[in-house]
XYZ file of C-alpha atoms in Angstrom:
146
model
C -0.174 -0.142 -0.347
C 2.817 2.398 0.817
C 3.593 2.262 -3.045
C -0.174 3.125 -3.909
C 0.217 6.186 -1.493
C 3.423 7.127 -2.904
C 1.814 7.114 -6.675
C 2.430 10.144 -8.323
C 0.529 10.758 -11.294
C 2.096 12.267 -14.446
C -0.336 14.813 -16.098
C -0.569 14.866 -20.084
C -1.380 18.173 -20.796
C -0.092 18.140 -24.154
C -2.683 15.587 -25.310
C -4.789 16.580 -27.809
C -8.225 15.141 -27.734
C -9.786 13.107 -30.880
C -11.569 16.604 -32.232
C -8.214 18.220 -32.978
C -8.473 15.121 -36.347
C -9.921 16.576 -39.297
C -12.501 13.903 -40.125
C -13.238 12.279 -36.668
C -16.082 13.945 -34.137
C -15.789 12.593 -30.812
C -19.608 13.325 -30.947
C -20.466 11.240 -34.001
C -18.739 8.061 -32.022
C -20.438 8.509 -28.867
C -23.335 8.464 -30.676
C -22.639 5.324 -32.632
C -22.029 3.733 -29.390
C -24.678 4.719 -27.762
C -27.065 3.521 -30.681
C -25.024 0.130 -30.168
C -25.212 -0.001 -26.688
C -29.403 0.289 -27.281
C -29.454 -2.410 -29.681
C -27.717 -4.225 -27.453
C -24.198 -5.194 -29.035
C -20.630 -3.234 -29.085
C -17.832 -3.799 -30.911
C -15.325 -6.536 -29.718
C -12.604 -3.916 -29.255
C -14.020 -0.183 -29.269
C -10.818 1.257 -28.704
C -9.102 -0.067 -31.712
C -12.575 0.614 -33.899
C -12.405 4.572 -32.655
C -8.713 4.491 -33.512
C -9.117 2.871 -36.666
C -10.737 6.385 -37.236
C -7.725 8.607 -36.467
C -5.500 9.077 -39.699
C -1.761 9.224 -38.048
C 0.404 8.222 -35.385
C 0.685 11.474 -33.903
C -3.293 11.698 -33.203
C -3.359 8.092 -32.036
C -0.502 9.125 -29.453
C -2.449 11.781 -28.161
C -5.796 9.839 -28.212
C -4.191 7.116 -26.119
C -2.151 9.874 -23.931
C -5.819 11.186 -23.360
C -7.294 7.773 -22.384
C -4.276 7.471 -20.192
C -4.954 10.633 -18.489
C -8.659 9.196 -17.755
C -7.635 5.571 -16.871
C -4.990 7.483 -14.390
C -7.843 9.548 -12.886
C -9.670 6.295 -12.339
C -7.196 4.913 -10.605
C -6.687 7.678 -8.100
C -10.534 7.438 -7.532
C -10.028 3.927 -6.754
C -6.741 4.573 -4.649
C -8.480 7.238 -2.732
C -11.812 4.756 -1.938
C -9.360 1.950 -0.935
C -7.504 4.537 1.443
C -10.472 5.462 3.026
C -11.689 1.921 3.225
C -8.601 1.152 4.149
C -8.596 3.487 7.149
C -12.266 2.477 8.507
C -11.082 -1.264 8.522
C -8.008 -0.198 10.512
C -10.509 2.084 12.801
C -13.129 -1.117 13.271
C -10.244 -3.496 13.686
C -9.015 -1.270 16.650
C -12.940 -0.911 17.975
C -12.982 -4.747 17.675
C -9.729 -5.339 19.746
C -10.686 -2.967 22.231
C -14.578 -4.610 22.414
C -13.012 -7.995 22.678
C -10.836 -6.962 25.398
C -13.517 -5.148 27.369
C -15.408 -8.430 26.660
C -12.379 -10.120 28.567
C -12.171 -7.907 31.627
C -16.196 -8.044 31.925
C -15.802 -11.779 31.634
C -13.503 -11.816 34.528
C -15.432 -9.543 36.316
C -18.217 -11.655 36.295
C -16.313 -14.893 37.282
C -15.026 -12.899 40.346
C -18.492 -11.956 41.025
C -19.742 -15.526 41.014
C -17.174 -16.663 43.444
C -17.989 -14.259 45.683
C -21.826 -15.150 45.324
C -21.132 -18.793 45.989
C -18.715 -18.001 49.210
C -21.557 -15.519 50.276
C -24.006 -18.224 50.064
C -22.152 -20.508 52.036
C -21.598 -17.951 54.470
C -25.066 -17.690 54.989
C -26.073 -20.730 55.109
C -23.897 -21.455 57.881
C -25.052 -18.310 59.478
C -28.385 -19.672 59.160
C -27.612 -23.033 60.838
C -26.000 -20.913 63.906
C -28.991 -18.661 64.094
C -31.095 -21.568 64.220
C -28.897 -23.524 66.771
C -28.986 -20.099 68.733
C -32.827 -19.997 68.727
C -32.964 -23.832 69.494
C -31.112 -23.018 72.849
C -33.269 -19.481 73.630
C -36.138 -21.774 73.701
C -34.674 -24.602 75.404
C -33.372 -21.655 78.074
C -37.217 -20.254 78.374
C -38.201 -24.193 79.168
C -35.450 -24.247 81.537
C -36.827 -20.487 83.220
C -40.335 -21.348 83.553
């Protein structure tokens, strides 16, 4: 990911769009492509179909540079989205770790409280037995006094 983050996009400012070509119109090409889309078919290689209308190599190079710029912009958008998702992933991973630690801490607390509850239950039973014994002793002493 460090390679992606350090990526520098070179802009192609000297790129001429296809309108620079005398016998080619982008609008016509787009219109033809949209018609083919509506009919349900596209040529197997759309780029070669468009490039075949361009007469000389210089125009083809400019067209390809323009296409490269568009692809680079799309890649930049994907990289930006990737960074956002990566940051979100790291945040969620950190929150998950914190939640798991909190869960472990709470489980330990529950275990300690359960142990204390059992301990106090045993102490309570012992105290009840002692109390019953003392009550019986009091009853016996009252009988002796009467």
